[in-house]
């Protein structure tokens, strides 16, 4: 019986791949004669544009958010190697780490900053002045200033109020800009924040001189519809980035929704490494935008 199955399979494969055999060709769906089937044309492959932008910028956070994945720990030398490869690939911004973490982390960030990369090198900074000072001590080009946006983070995580967070954000943006830093303000847990407050908070950052703002789906709770709703409001205020996670499998879908709503920069990591289910994979973002929408990223 086994030999019989193998013989039948062999004959079928031979017929399928034979150059002079047309009898086994499967007709197209609907019974159309193969000879009259139209060849695909460029018009049939035309897609609805995702964004009016010719290029979307990429910010890689493998060296910071990616390293928060259990089991991932990079030496300073490894961080430099990764940063060099990212720069060679054309990534626009590299978040080299979190300068507030430790002196060892600051030394690693200094080494990346000393590489004289074409990419803008940044450090994560919480909404406290000493974090900005630590970043300045590392010689980075800029800071990703992360401030609480949802009431859960405002009240429970930092024990503050909405008004106090806005005031502190303005002060820190002004301080960082006075010291020559590029500044991005990220509304942490923005996908669960009150939208009016999120717009007020990040708008205040822009008014204080921030170079851009970022919509953060910190806990990976957002769907594409929510992402589009929020980003469309934020992008009306100024340059807007996207920071998505993949807890619900929506990381890349949320990126597409956010870009369609007006964002122009995407945060991600190599291979999607990151805490919990990970960040959106930067290489998937680049390939998807290029192949499906003819949008350059590098």
Tab-separated table of C-alpha atoms in Angstrom, residues 61-72 245-246 268-281:
chain	number	residue	atom	x	y	z
A	61	UNK	CA	14.596	51.079	20.870
A	62	UNK	CA	16.222	47.633	20.938
A	63	UNK	CA	18.929	48.915	23.287
A	64	UNK	CA	16.360	50.194	25.785
A	65	UNK	CA	12.865	48.738	25.470
A	66	UNK	CA	14.140	45.592	23.781
A	67	UNK	CA	16.490	44.927	26.671
A	68	UNK	CA	13.514	44.875	29.044
A	69	UNK	CA	12.606	41.469	27.622
A	70	UNK	CA	13.374	38.663	30.116
A	71	UNK	CA	16.686	37.039	29.259
A	72	UNK	CA	17.971	39.922	27.134
A	245	UNK	CA	3.383	46.723	21.551
A	246	UNK	CA	2.116	43.369	20.370
A	268	UNK	CA	10.289	49.501	17.115
A	269	UNK	CA	12.892	46.874	17.914
A	270	UNK	CA	14.916	44.310	16.006
A	271	UNK	CA	12.877	41.090	15.726
A	272	UNK	CA	10.218	42.636	17.952
A	273	UNK	CA	12.082	41.936	21.204
A	274	UNK	CA	10.654	43.687	24.245
A	275	UNK	CA	8.778	43.194	27.468
A	276	UNK	CA	5.681	40.980	27.560
A	277	UNK	CA	4.691	40.163	23.946
A	278	UNK	CA	7.302	42.539	22.558
A	279	UNK	CA	7.421	45.709	20.487
A	280	UNK	CA	6.545	45.985	16.835
A	281	UNK	CA	9.382	44.508	14.751
